[in-house]
Amino acid sequence: MTRRHLGLSTRAIHGEPEPRPDWTPIARPVYQSSTFTNPVGSTAEVLYTRYGNNPNQVAIGRRLALLEGAEAALFLASGMGATALAHLAVLRPGDHLIASEWIYGGVHGLFTQEFGRFGIEVTFVDPTRSRAWKEALRKQTRALFVETPTNPLLRVIDLEPIAALAKAEGLALLVDSTFASPIGFRPLEHGADIVIHSATKYLNGHADVIAGAVAGTEAVVEEVRRLMRLWGQTIDPHSAWLIERGMRTLAVRMLRHSATGLAVAEWFSRQPSVARVHYPGLASHTDHTTATRILNGFGGMLGIELKGGSRAAERFLRALTIAAHAPSLGGVETLVSEPRLTSHRGLSEEERSRAGIPDGFLRFSLGLEDTDDLIADFAQALAQL
Ligand SMILES: Cc1ncc(COP(=O)(O)O)c(C=O)c1O
């Protein structure tokens, strides 16, 4: 059977089906070994876990490449590691990067605090304004970076005009697709060159691993691998094993996250203490039409604005009994966080408000609990405002 006949669930569970001799373990063992015996006199590549060629590391790379429709993929020690090395693989000193301004705060910090040291300048633009990307172009521009869907407004960026510009100008388009996972969105099918994930989130799905991933052409992934070995950004075998375990259920988890996402979004929309709900599956969301066209499921991330501001948000969070107040996302447990105190803490109240994230904004990463139980938890918490 060729790879294009396999559905996403089958790919997530099996990777590329391989021959199974008798007595093969169904679950791959964890190769918790830093090194491996090498044939004496062999000139073949040395097996060493920092090189990323431990069987657990290799297996998940192949699995993600299959899911993204990429030639190759590689897991790294964190999403930040993956983001840093993916960019360093395509940028050189003197180069210019144009980045969406709606990106994870850590990545914003990487661009503003670190890239200058490598002689790489970064310009930030509103990703929905095609003209803004064009206006930011310089002779030295080499790459464009987008995160979609965005945090915490769940804006869904149409990559096609940005990819067309990248193609016309010979630039690399890098896309952080963490919020969608390859089940929800596959950027390479929309003209991106490199996909980046915080695998800490949906790819692993159980809030017990920190990891990142990069997918793209063999050449790009090989360059990221070279940097990974030198900068020591390799994922450890146990984390790789946990990710393989997590990825087996990725497709079914995403289906459930999306079903719960839509049900909870619709429910919050009917609550008088909620001023606004941000969920791309709602007709009221700015990007609903784009999301319907390009996403496969609207996902489990949701934002709400409470009318009562930060006091109401605090009361709501204290009252929760099932959902936990915690940052991060994409796991089986429902987590709720306040961007005012996490991703957007560097901004003033007014700046946050202008960015569409007024005080009283709560971000939800809906887990896999029974939807009715989650809604009951949110209802009793709203009743205490
Ligand atoms: C969209 C996005 N990209 C990258 C990262 C960084 O990933 P990690 O925490 O795995 O380094 C995060 C972390 O929250 C994120 O939300």
Short mmCIF file of C-alpha atoms and ligand atoms in Angstrom, two decimals:
data_model
loop_
_atom_site.label_atom_id
_atom_site.label_comp_id
_atom_site.label_asym_id
_atom_site.label_seq_id
_atom_site.Cartn_x
_atom_site.Cartn_y
_atom_site.Cartn_z
CA MET A 1 0.00 0.00 0.00
CA THR A 2 1.41 3.45 -0.83
CA ARG A 3 1.42 6.24 1.73
CA ARG A 4 -1.30 8.33 0.03
CA HIS A 5 -3.87 5.57 0.61
CA LEU A 6 -3.47 5.75 4.36
CA GLY A 7 -5.79 7.96 6.39
CA LEU A 8 -4.53 10.27 9.13
CA SER A 9 -5.58 7.95 11.97
CA THR A 10 -3.76 4.99 10.42
CA ARG A 11 -0.68 7.12 9.81
CA ALA A 12 -0.77 8.40 13.40
CA ILE A 13 -1.06 4.87 14.79
CA HIS A 14 1.26 2.89 12.51
CA GLY A 15 3.48 5.32 10.72
CA GLU A 16 4.46 3.46 7.59
CA PRO A 17 3.30 -0.15 8.17
CA GLU A 18 6.38 -2.37 8.34
CA PRO A 19 6.76 -6.16 8.12
CA ARG A 20 6.19 -7.73 11.55
CA PRO A 21 8.19 -10.90 12.15
CA ASP A 22 6.70 -13.26 14.81
CA TRP A 23 7.08 -12.07 18.39
CA THR A 24 7.53 -8.42 17.47
CA PRO A 25 6.37 -6.16 20.31
CA ILE A 26 3.32 -4.14 19.30
CA ALA A 27 4.58 -1.14 21.27
CA ARG A 28 8.14 -0.13 20.42
CA PRO A 29 10.39 -0.50 23.47
CA VAL A 30 12.14 2.57 24.84
CA TYR A 31 15.82 2.49 23.88
CA GLN A 32 16.99 4.29 27.00
CA SER A 33 20.58 4.17 25.87
CA SER A 34 22.98 6.99 25.12
CA THR A 35 25.09 4.85 22.81
CA PHE A 36 25.03 1.65 20.72
CA THR A 37 27.57 -0.96 19.68
CA ASN A 38 29.01 -0.12 16.32
CA PRO A 39 30.47 -2.68 13.90
CA VAL A 40 34.28 -2.64 14.14
CA GLY A 41 35.82 -0.93 11.14
CA SER A 42 32.46 0.38 9.86
CA THR A 43 32.34 3.77 8.21
CA ALA A 44 28.54 3.94 8.61
CA GLU A 45 27.09 6.72 10.78
CA VAL A 46 27.77 6.21 14.47
CA LEU A 47 24.62 5.63 16.56
CA TYR A 48 24.59 8.06 19.47
CA THR A 49 21.48 9.52 21.08
CA ARG A 50 22.59 13.17 20.83
CA TYR A 51 22.77 12.63 17.06
CA GLY A 52 19.01 11.97 17.01
CA ASN A 53 19.44 8.50 15.47
CA ASN A 54 18.21 6.46 18.44
CA PRO A 55 15.27 4.26 17.21
CA ASN A 56 12.73 6.13 19.36
CA GLN A 57 13.80 9.47 17.88
CA VAL A 58 13.84 8.13 14.32
CA ALA A 59 10.36 6.56 14.65
CA ILE A 60 8.59 9.78 15.69
CA GLY A 61 10.35 11.83 13.03
CA ARG A 62 9.05 9.47 10.34
CA ARG A 63 5.58 9.51 11.88
CA LEU A 64 5.36 13.30 11.82
CA ALA A 65 6.71 13.51 8.25
CA LEU A 66 3.92 11.14 7.17
CA LEU A 67 1.29 13.21 8.95
CA GLU A 68 2.50 16.55 7.59
CA GLY A 69 3.11 15.20 4.08
CA ALA A 70 6.77 16.24 4.44
CA GLU A 71 9.90 14.58 3.06
CA ALA A 72 11.37 14.52 6.57
CA ALA A 73 10.78 15.61 10.16
CA LEU A 74 12.83 15.81 13.31
CA PHE A 75 11.93 16.14 16.99
CA LEU A 76 13.93 18.35 19.31
CA ALA A 77 14.19 19.04 23.03
CA SER A 78 11.53 21.81 23.05
CA GLY A 79 9.29 23.90 20.82
CA MET A 80 11.63 26.84 21.40
CA GLY A 81 14.61 24.69 20.32
CA ALA A 82 12.72 23.69 17.18
CA THR A 83 11.80 27.30 16.39
CA ALA A 84 15.33 28.59 16.96
CA LEU A 85 17.04 25.92 14.89
CA ALA A 86 14.50 25.98 12.04
CA HIS A 87 15.21 29.69 11.62
CA LEU A 88 18.97 29.33 11.98
CA ALA A 89 18.81 26.65 9.28
CA VAL A 90 17.57 29.18 6.70
CA LEU A 91 18.97 32.52 7.94
CA ARG A 92 22.54 33.83 7.86
CA PRO A 93 24.15 36.93 9.43
CA GLY A 94 22.89 40.00 7.60
CA ASP A 95 19.58 38.37 6.69
CA HIS A 96 16.16 39.84 7.43
CA LEU A 97 13.11 37.96 8.71
CA ILE A 98 9.50 39.18 8.52
CA ALA A 99 7.37 37.70 11.27
CA SER A 100 3.70 37.88 12.14
CA GLU A 101 3.20 40.05 15.23
CA TRP A 102 0.72 37.51 16.65
CA ILE A 103 3.14 34.89 17.90
CA TYR A 104 4.03 33.07 21.10
CA GLY A 105 5.80 35.43 23.55
CA GLY A 106 8.84 33.14 23.88
CA VAL A 107 9.36 33.21 20.12
CA HIS A 108 8.91 37.01 20.12
CA GLY A 109 11.65 37.16 22.77
CA LEU A 110 13.89 34.88 20.72
CA PHE A 111 13.55 37.19 17.72
CA THR A 112 13.93 40.48 19.62
CA GLN A 113 16.51 39.49 22.24
CA GLU A 114 18.66 36.85 20.50
CA PHE A 115 18.55 37.11 16.72
CA GLY A 116 20.33 40.49 16.74
CA ARG A 117 23.37 38.69 18.12
CA PHE A 118 23.52 36.68 14.90
CA GLY A 119 23.07 39.80 12.77
CA ILE A 120 19.50 38.81 11.86
CA GLU A 121 16.95 41.64 11.84
CA VAL A 122 13.26 40.97 12.38
CA THR A 123 10.27 43.10 11.31
CA PHE A 124 6.82 42.33 12.73
CA VAL A 125 3.65 42.73 10.66
CA ASP A 126 -0.10 42.21 10.94
CA PRO A 127 -0.29 38.79 9.24
CA THR A 128 -3.74 39.35 7.78
CA ARG A 129 -2.61 42.40 5.74
CA SER A 130 -1.02 41.08 2.52
CA ARG A 131 0.26 44.58 1.80
CA ALA A 132 2.09 44.67 5.13
CA TRP A 133 4.23 41.65 4.20
CA LYS A 134 5.11 43.27 0.87
CA GLU A 135 5.87 46.64 2.44
CA ALA A 136 8.25 45.04 4.95
CA LEU A 137 10.33 43.36 2.21
CA ARG A 138 13.99 44.32 1.99
CA LYS A 139 16.82 43.20 -0.26
CA GLN A 140 18.09 41.11 2.66
CA THR A 141 14.76 39.42 3.44
CA ARG A 142 15.19 35.64 3.42
CA ALA A 143 12.27 34.21 5.38
CA LEU A 144 8.71 34.77 6.61
CA PHE A 145 7.29 33.38 9.86
CA VAL A 146 3.63 32.84 10.76
CA GLU A 147 1.87 31.17 13.69
CA THR A 148 -1.64 29.89 12.97
CA PRO A 149 -4.13 29.57 14.61
CA THR A 150 -2.93 32.35 16.88
CA ASN A 151 -2.88 32.70 20.64
CA PRO A 152 -5.27 33.65 22.26
CA LEU A 153 -7.68 35.12 19.68
CA LEU A 154 -7.59 31.98 17.51
CA ARG A 155 -7.11 34.00 14.35
CA VAL A 156 -6.77 31.63 11.39
CA ILE A 157 -4.26 32.99 8.89
CA ASP A 158 -4.78 32.24 5.20
CA LEU A 159 -1.28 31.18 4.13
CA GLU A 160 -1.90 31.31 0.42
CA PRO A 161 -1.15 35.02 -0.25
CA ILE A 162 1.88 34.85 2.08
CA ALA A 163 3.11 31.67 0.38
CA ALA A 164 2.64 33.30 -3.04
CA LEU A 165 4.82 36.23 -1.94
CA ALA A 166 7.44 33.83 -0.51
CA LYS A 167 7.52 31.95 -3.78
CA ALA A 168 7.72 35.06 -5.94
CA GLU A 169 10.58 36.48 -3.84
CA GLY A 170 12.42 33.19 -3.24
CA LEU A 171 11.87 33.30 0.56
CA ALA A 172 11.39 30.45 3.02
CA LEU A 173 7.96 30.37 4.70
CA LEU A 174 8.07 28.91 8.22
CA VAL A 175 4.79 28.15 10.01
CA ASP A 176 4.21 27.32 13.67
CA SER A 177 1.22 24.98 13.47
CA THR A 178 1.15 23.97 17.14
CA PHE A 179 -2.50 24.94 17.79
CA ALA A 180 -3.91 22.91 14.88
CA SER A 181 -1.67 19.82 14.87
CA PRO A 182 -1.31 18.04 11.52
CA ILE A 183 -4.82 16.69 11.94
CA GLY A 184 -6.32 20.19 11.86
CA PHE A 185 -4.03 21.88 9.35
CA ARG A 186 -1.05 20.89 7.21
CA PRO A 187 0.84 24.06 6.22
CA LEU A 188 2.93 22.35 3.53
CA GLU A 189 -0.29 21.75 1.56
CA HIS A 190 -0.81 25.53 1.61
CA GLY A 191 2.60 26.57 0.31
CA ALA A 192 4.72 26.63 3.51
CA ASP A 193 8.28 25.29 3.36
CA ILE A 194 8.86 24.44 7.01
CA VAL A 195 6.42 23.41 9.76
CA ILE A 196 7.28 23.94 13.42
CA HIS A 197 5.50 22.44 16.43
CA SER A 198 5.71 22.71 20.14
CA ALA A 199 5.26 18.93 20.49
CA THR A 200 4.73 19.64 24.19
CA LYS A 201 1.13 20.39 23.15
CA TYR A 202 -1.19 18.31 20.92
CA LEU A 203 1.41 16.01 19.34
CA ASN A 204 2.21 14.52 22.73
CA GLY A 205 -1.13 15.42 24.24
CA HIS A 206 -0.65 14.40 27.86
CA ALA A 207 1.12 17.36 29.52
CA ASP A 208 4.08 15.20 30.52
CA VAL A 209 6.77 16.06 27.94
CA ILE A 210 8.59 19.15 26.67
CA ALA A 211 9.50 18.74 22.99
CA GLY A 212 9.47 20.40 19.59
CA ALA A 213 9.48 19.34 15.96
CA VAL A 214 10.42 20.60 12.51
CA ALA A 215 9.12 19.16 9.22
CA GLY A 216 10.05 20.03 5.64
CA THR A 217 12.38 18.96 2.86
CA GLU A 218 15.21 16.46 3.47
CA ALA A 219 17.70 19.29 2.94
CA VAL A 220 16.16 21.62 5.55
CA VAL A 221 15.64 18.88 8.12
CA GLU A 222 19.23 17.72 7.57
CA GLU A 223 20.46 21.23 8.31
CA VAL A 224 18.29 21.39 11.47
CA ARG A 225 19.73 18.00 12.46
CA ARG A 226 23.28 19.31 11.98
CA LEU A 227 22.53 22.31 14.21
CA MET A 228 20.74 20.09 16.75
CA ARG A 229 23.85 17.93 17.16
CA LEU A 230 26.11 20.94 17.59
CA TRP A 231 23.81 22.94 19.87
CA GLY A 232 22.74 19.89 21.88
CA GLN A 233 18.99 20.22 21.29
CA THR A 234 18.14 16.51 20.96
CA ILE A 235 15.04 15.01 22.53
CA ASP A 236 15.71 12.24 25.07
CA PRO A 237 14.55 8.67 24.25
CA HIS A 238 11.93 8.47 26.99
CA SER A 239 10.27 11.69 25.85
CA ALA A 240 10.41 10.39 22.27
CA TRP A 241 8.74 7.17 23.40
CA LEU A 242 6.01 9.12 25.21
CA ILE A 243 5.43 11.19 22.08
CA GLU A 244 5.07 8.06 19.94
CA ARG A 245 2.51 6.81 22.44
CA GLY A 246 0.72 10.16 22.36
CA MET A 247 0.72 10.41 18.58
CA ARG A 248 -1.10 7.11 18.25
CA THR A 249 -4.24 8.79 19.54
CA LEU A 250 -3.67 12.19 17.93
CA ALA A 251 -6.40 11.89 15.29
CA VAL A 252 -9.09 10.70 17.67
CA ARG A 253 -8.06 13.23 20.34
CA MET A 254 -8.31 16.11 17.86
CA LEU A 255 -11.77 14.97 16.80
CA ARG A 256 -12.94 15.05 20.40
CA HIS A 257 -11.16 18.37 21.19
CA SER A 258 -13.00 19.91 18.22
CA ALA A 259 -16.40 18.50 19.21
CA THR A 260 -16.00 19.78 22.78
CA GLY A 261 -14.61 23.09 21.49
CA LEU A 262 -17.69 23.80 19.42
CA ALA A 263 -20.14 22.72 22.15
CA VAL A 264 -18.42 24.82 24.84
CA ALA A 265 -18.06 27.83 22.50
CA GLU A 266 -21.77 27.73 21.68
CA TRP A 267 -22.64 27.38 25.37
CA PHE A 268 -20.44 30.32 26.44
CA SER A 269 -22.02 32.45 23.66
CA ARG A 270 -25.36 32.11 25.44
CA GLN A 271 -24.08 33.19 28.90
CA PRO A 272 -25.00 36.78 29.90
CA SER A 273 -21.78 37.29 31.92
CA VAL A 274 -19.65 36.56 28.83
CA ALA A 275 -19.08 39.57 26.56
CA ARG A 276 -17.43 37.70 23.70
CA VAL A 277 -16.31 34.23 22.65
CA HIS A 278 -13.35 33.66 20.34
CA TYR A 279 -13.64 30.31 18.56
CA PRO A 280 -13.09 29.86 14.81
CA GLY A 281 -16.00 27.42 14.63
CA LEU A 282 -18.50 30.17 15.54
CA ALA A 283 -20.04 32.17 12.70
CA SER A 284 -19.28 35.31 14.76
CA HIS A 285 -15.48 34.71 14.56
CA THR A 286 -13.63 37.05 12.17
CA ASP A 287 -11.97 34.13 10.39
CA HIS A 288 -14.88 31.68 10.40
CA THR A 289 -15.04 31.48 6.59
CA THR A 290 -11.28 30.93 6.23
CA ALA A 291 -11.29 28.43 9.09
CA THR A 292 -14.16 26.48 7.53
CA ARG A 293 -12.27 26.33 4.25
CA ILE A 294 -8.79 25.38 5.49
CA LEU A 295 -9.09 23.68 8.88
CA ASN A 296 -10.12 20.10 9.49
CA GLY A 297 -11.96 20.68 12.79
CA PHE A 298 -11.84 23.94 14.73
CA GLY A 299 -9.82 22.49 17.62
CA GLY A 300 -9.98 22.67 21.38
CA MET A 301 -8.66 26.20 22.00
CA LEU A 302 -11.12 28.90 23.01
CA GLY A 303 -11.02 32.47 24.35
CA ILE A 304 -13.74 34.29 26.29
CA GLU A 305 -14.09 37.84 27.61
CA LEU A 306 -15.83 38.08 30.96
CA LYS A 307 -17.85 41.27 31.45
CA GLY A 308 -16.55 41.63 35.00
CA GLY A 309 -12.87 42.08 34.02
CA SER A 310 -9.93 40.65 35.96
CA ARG A 311 -11.90 40.36 39.24
CA ALA A 312 -14.46 38.13 37.52
CA ALA A 313 -11.67 36.13 35.89
CA GLU A 314 -10.05 35.48 39.27
CA ARG A 315 -13.33 34.43 40.85
CA PHE A 316 -14.08 32.13 37.92
CA LEU A 317 -10.64 30.51 38.11
CA ARG A 318 -10.84 29.97 41.87
CA ALA A 319 -14.25 28.32 41.51
CA LEU A 320 -13.22 25.69 38.92
CA THR A 321 -13.27 22.10 40.15
CA ILE A 322 -12.44 20.07 37.01
CA ALA A 323 -10.55 22.49 34.78
CA ALA A 324 -7.17 23.55 36.18
CA HIS A 325 -5.65 27.02 36.20
CA ALA A 326 -2.42 26.39 34.29
CA PRO A 327 -0.53 27.62 31.24
CA SER A 328 0.25 25.40 28.23
CA LEU A 329 -2.30 23.52 26.14
CA GLY A 330 -3.14 20.52 24.04
CA GLY A 331 -3.41 17.87 26.74
CA VAL A 332 -6.17 15.55 27.92
CA GLU A 333 -6.90 17.77 30.96
CA THR A 334 -8.74 21.06 30.50
CA LEU A 335 -6.53 24.04 31.36
CA VAL A 336 -7.54 27.68 31.72
CA SER A 337 -5.12 30.60 31.75
CA GLU A 338 -5.24 34.38 31.83
CA PRO A 339 -3.17 35.98 29.01
CA ARG A 340 -2.93 39.12 31.22
CA LEU A 341 -0.62 37.13 33.50
CA THR A 342 0.98 34.73 30.99
CA SER A 343 1.59 35.38 27.28
CA HIS A 344 0.72 39.10 27.40
CA ARG A 345 2.08 40.07 30.80
CA GLY A 346 4.66 42.41 29.20
CA LEU A 347 1.91 44.70 27.86
CA SER A 348 0.01 47.44 29.71
CA GLU A 349 -3.75 47.06 30.28
CA GLU A 350 -4.36 49.53 27.44
CA GLU A 351 -1.99 47.76 25.05
CA ARG A 352 -3.67 44.45 25.82
CA SER A 353 -7.06 45.97 25.23
CA ARG A 354 -5.92 47.38 21.88
CA ALA A 355 -4.61 43.92 20.96
CA GLY A 356 -8.13 42.55 21.56
CA ILE A 357 -7.27 40.92 24.87
CA PRO A 358 -8.99 43.05 27.55
CA ASP A 359 -8.70 42.16 31.23
CA GLY A 360 -11.26 39.46 31.96
CA PHE A 361 -10.00 37.44 28.99
CA LEU A 362 -9.61 33.72 29.68
CA ARG A 363 -7.98 31.16 27.41
CA PHE A 364 -9.21 27.58 27.51
CA SER A 365 -7.43 24.47 26.33
CA LEU A 366 -10.36 22.08 26.37
CA GLY A 367 -9.37 18.54 27.26
CA LEU A 368 -11.04 15.19 26.77
CA GLU A 369 -13.33 15.17 29.80
CA ASP A 370 -17.08 14.68 29.23
CA THR A 371 -18.37 17.88 27.67
CA ASP A 372 -21.36 18.00 30.03
CA ASP A 373 -19.04 17.85 33.05
CA LEU A 374 -16.93 20.70 31.72
CA ILE A 375 -19.98 22.84 31.00
CA ALA A 376 -21.35 22.10 34.49
CA ASP A 377 -17.98 23.15 35.97
CA PHE A 378 -17.97 26.39 33.95
CA ALA A 379 -21.64 27.06 34.82
CA GLN A 380 -21.07 26.78 38.57
CA ALA A 381 -17.96 28.98 38.27
CA LEU A 382 -19.88 31.66 36.33
CA ALA A 383 -22.62 31.51 38.96
CA GLN A 384 -20.06 32.62 41.58
CA LEU A 385 -18.99 35.84 39.81
C1 LIG B 1 2.52 28.32 19.57
C2 LIG B 1 3.71 27.95 20.40
N1 LIG B 1 4.90 27.79 19.80
C3 LIG B 1 6.02 27.46 20.52
C4 LIG B 1 5.96 27.28 21.88
C5 LIG B 1 7.20 26.90 22.64
O1 LIG B 1 7.15 25.53 22.91
P1 LIG B 1 7.88 24.81 24.15
O2 LIG B 1 7.27 25.32 25.40
O3 LIG B 1 7.65 23.35 23.87
O4 LIG B 1 9.35 25.16 24.05
C6 LIG B 1 4.74 27.44 22.54
C7 LIG B 1 4.65 27.25 24.00
O5 LIG B 1 3.66 27.54 24.64
C8 LIG B 1 3.58 27.78 21.78
O6 LIG B 1 2.37 27.95 22.36
#
